PDB file of C-alpha atoms in Angstrom:
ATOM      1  CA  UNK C   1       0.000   0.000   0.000  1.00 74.00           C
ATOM      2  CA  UNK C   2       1.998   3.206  -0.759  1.00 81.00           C
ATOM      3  CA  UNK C   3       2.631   5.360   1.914  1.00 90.00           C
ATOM      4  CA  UNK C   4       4.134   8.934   2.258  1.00 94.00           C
ATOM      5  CA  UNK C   5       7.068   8.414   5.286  1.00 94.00           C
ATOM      6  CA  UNK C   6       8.769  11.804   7.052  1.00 94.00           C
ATOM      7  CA  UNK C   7      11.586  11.586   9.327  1.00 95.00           C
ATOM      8  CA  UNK C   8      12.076  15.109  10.293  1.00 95.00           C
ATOM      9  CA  UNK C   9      14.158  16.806  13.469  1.00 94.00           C
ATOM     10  CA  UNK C  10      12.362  20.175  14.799  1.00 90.00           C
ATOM     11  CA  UNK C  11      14.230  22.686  16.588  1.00 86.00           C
ATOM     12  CA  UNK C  12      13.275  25.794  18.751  1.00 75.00           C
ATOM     13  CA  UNK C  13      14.147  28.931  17.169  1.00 67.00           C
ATOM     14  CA  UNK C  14      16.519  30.379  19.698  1.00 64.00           C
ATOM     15  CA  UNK C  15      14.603  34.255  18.923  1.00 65.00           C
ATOM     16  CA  UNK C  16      11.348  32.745  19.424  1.00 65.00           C
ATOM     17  CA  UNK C  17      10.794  33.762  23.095  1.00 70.00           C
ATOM     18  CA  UNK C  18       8.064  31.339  24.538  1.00 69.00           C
ATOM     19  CA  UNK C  19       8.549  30.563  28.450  1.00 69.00           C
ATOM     20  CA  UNK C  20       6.703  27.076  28.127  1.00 70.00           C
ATOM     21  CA  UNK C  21       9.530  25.992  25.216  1.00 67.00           C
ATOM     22  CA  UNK C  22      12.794  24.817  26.716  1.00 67.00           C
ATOM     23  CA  UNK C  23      15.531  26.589  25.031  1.00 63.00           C
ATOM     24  CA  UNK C  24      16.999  23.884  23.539  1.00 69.00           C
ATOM     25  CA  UNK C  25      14.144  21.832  22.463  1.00 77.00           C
ATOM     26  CA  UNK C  26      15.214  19.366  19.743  1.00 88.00           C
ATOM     27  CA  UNK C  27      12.662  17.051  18.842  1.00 92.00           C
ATOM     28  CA  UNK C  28      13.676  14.053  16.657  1.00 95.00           C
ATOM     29  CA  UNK C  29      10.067  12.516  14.784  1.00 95.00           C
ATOM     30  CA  UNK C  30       8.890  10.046  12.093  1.00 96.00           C
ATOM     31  CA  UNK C  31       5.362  10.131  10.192  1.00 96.00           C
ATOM     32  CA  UNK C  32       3.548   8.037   8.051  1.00 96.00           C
ATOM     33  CA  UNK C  33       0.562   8.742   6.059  1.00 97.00           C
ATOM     34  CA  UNK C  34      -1.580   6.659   4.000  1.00 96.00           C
ATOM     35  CA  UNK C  35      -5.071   7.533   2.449  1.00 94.00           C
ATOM     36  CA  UNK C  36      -7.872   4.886   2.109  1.00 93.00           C
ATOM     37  CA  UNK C  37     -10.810   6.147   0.036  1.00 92.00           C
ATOM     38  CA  UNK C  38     -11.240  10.154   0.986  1.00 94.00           C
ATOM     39  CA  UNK C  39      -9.515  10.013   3.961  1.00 95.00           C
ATOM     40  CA  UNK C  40      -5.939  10.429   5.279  1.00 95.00           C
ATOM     41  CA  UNK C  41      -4.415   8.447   8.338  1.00 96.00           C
ATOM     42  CA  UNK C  42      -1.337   9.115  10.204  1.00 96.00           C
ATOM     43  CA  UNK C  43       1.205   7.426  12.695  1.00 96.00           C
ATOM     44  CA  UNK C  44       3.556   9.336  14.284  1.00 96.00           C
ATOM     45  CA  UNK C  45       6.418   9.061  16.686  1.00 96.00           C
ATOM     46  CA  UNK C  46       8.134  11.712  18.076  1.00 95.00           C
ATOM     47  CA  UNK C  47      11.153  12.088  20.939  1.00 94.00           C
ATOM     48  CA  UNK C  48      13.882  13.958  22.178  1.00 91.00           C
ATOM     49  CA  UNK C  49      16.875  14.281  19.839  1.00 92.00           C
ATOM     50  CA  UNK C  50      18.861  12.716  22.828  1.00 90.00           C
ATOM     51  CA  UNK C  51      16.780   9.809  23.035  1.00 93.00           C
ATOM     52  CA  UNK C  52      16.715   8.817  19.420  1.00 95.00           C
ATOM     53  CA  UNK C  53      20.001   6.948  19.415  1.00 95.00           C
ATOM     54  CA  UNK C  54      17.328   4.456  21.771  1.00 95.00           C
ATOM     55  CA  UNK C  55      14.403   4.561  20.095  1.00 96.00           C
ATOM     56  CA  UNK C  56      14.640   5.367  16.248  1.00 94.00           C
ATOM     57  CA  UNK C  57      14.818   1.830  14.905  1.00 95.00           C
ATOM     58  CA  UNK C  58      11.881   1.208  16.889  1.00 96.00           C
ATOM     59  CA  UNK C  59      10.145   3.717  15.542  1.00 95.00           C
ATOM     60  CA  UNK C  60      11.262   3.254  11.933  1.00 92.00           C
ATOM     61  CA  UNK C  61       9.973  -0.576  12.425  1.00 94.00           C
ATOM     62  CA  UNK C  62       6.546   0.751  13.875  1.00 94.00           C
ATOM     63  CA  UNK C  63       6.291   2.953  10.536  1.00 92.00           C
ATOM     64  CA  UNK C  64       7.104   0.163   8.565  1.00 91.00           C
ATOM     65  CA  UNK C  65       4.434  -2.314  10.403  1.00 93.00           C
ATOM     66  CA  UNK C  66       1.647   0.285   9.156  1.00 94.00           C
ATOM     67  CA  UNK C  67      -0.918  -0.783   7.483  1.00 92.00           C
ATOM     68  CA  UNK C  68      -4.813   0.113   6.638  1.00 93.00           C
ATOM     69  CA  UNK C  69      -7.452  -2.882   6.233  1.00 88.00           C
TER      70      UNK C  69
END
């Protein structure tokens, strides 16, 4: 079933002054969408940049397990 897959890494903008951001926010994430008649259905993982070392083949394998019935 073809799929759309994102791995993307979001950081803060150091300018962007926001008291409920950390400072050095740096989010590491993978999505997956698929679309099954009109609609579109997502699966995403996200954690911190430090923690991705951990967790990112896990998360690559739960992208690749996704599937629509």
């Amino acid at each position: 079933q073809p799929a759309y897959v994102f791995e993307y890494i979001v950081k803060k903008n150091a300018q962007v002054e926001n008291p409920r951001v950390r400072p050095d926010l740096c989010q590491h994430s993978v999505s997956v969408i698929m679309s099954k008649g009109d609609f579109l259905y997502t699966l995403t993982a996200v954690t911190p940049e430090t923690t991705w070392a951990d967790k990112g083949a896990l998360f690559n394998r739960m992208t690749r397990s996704f599937r629509l019935r």
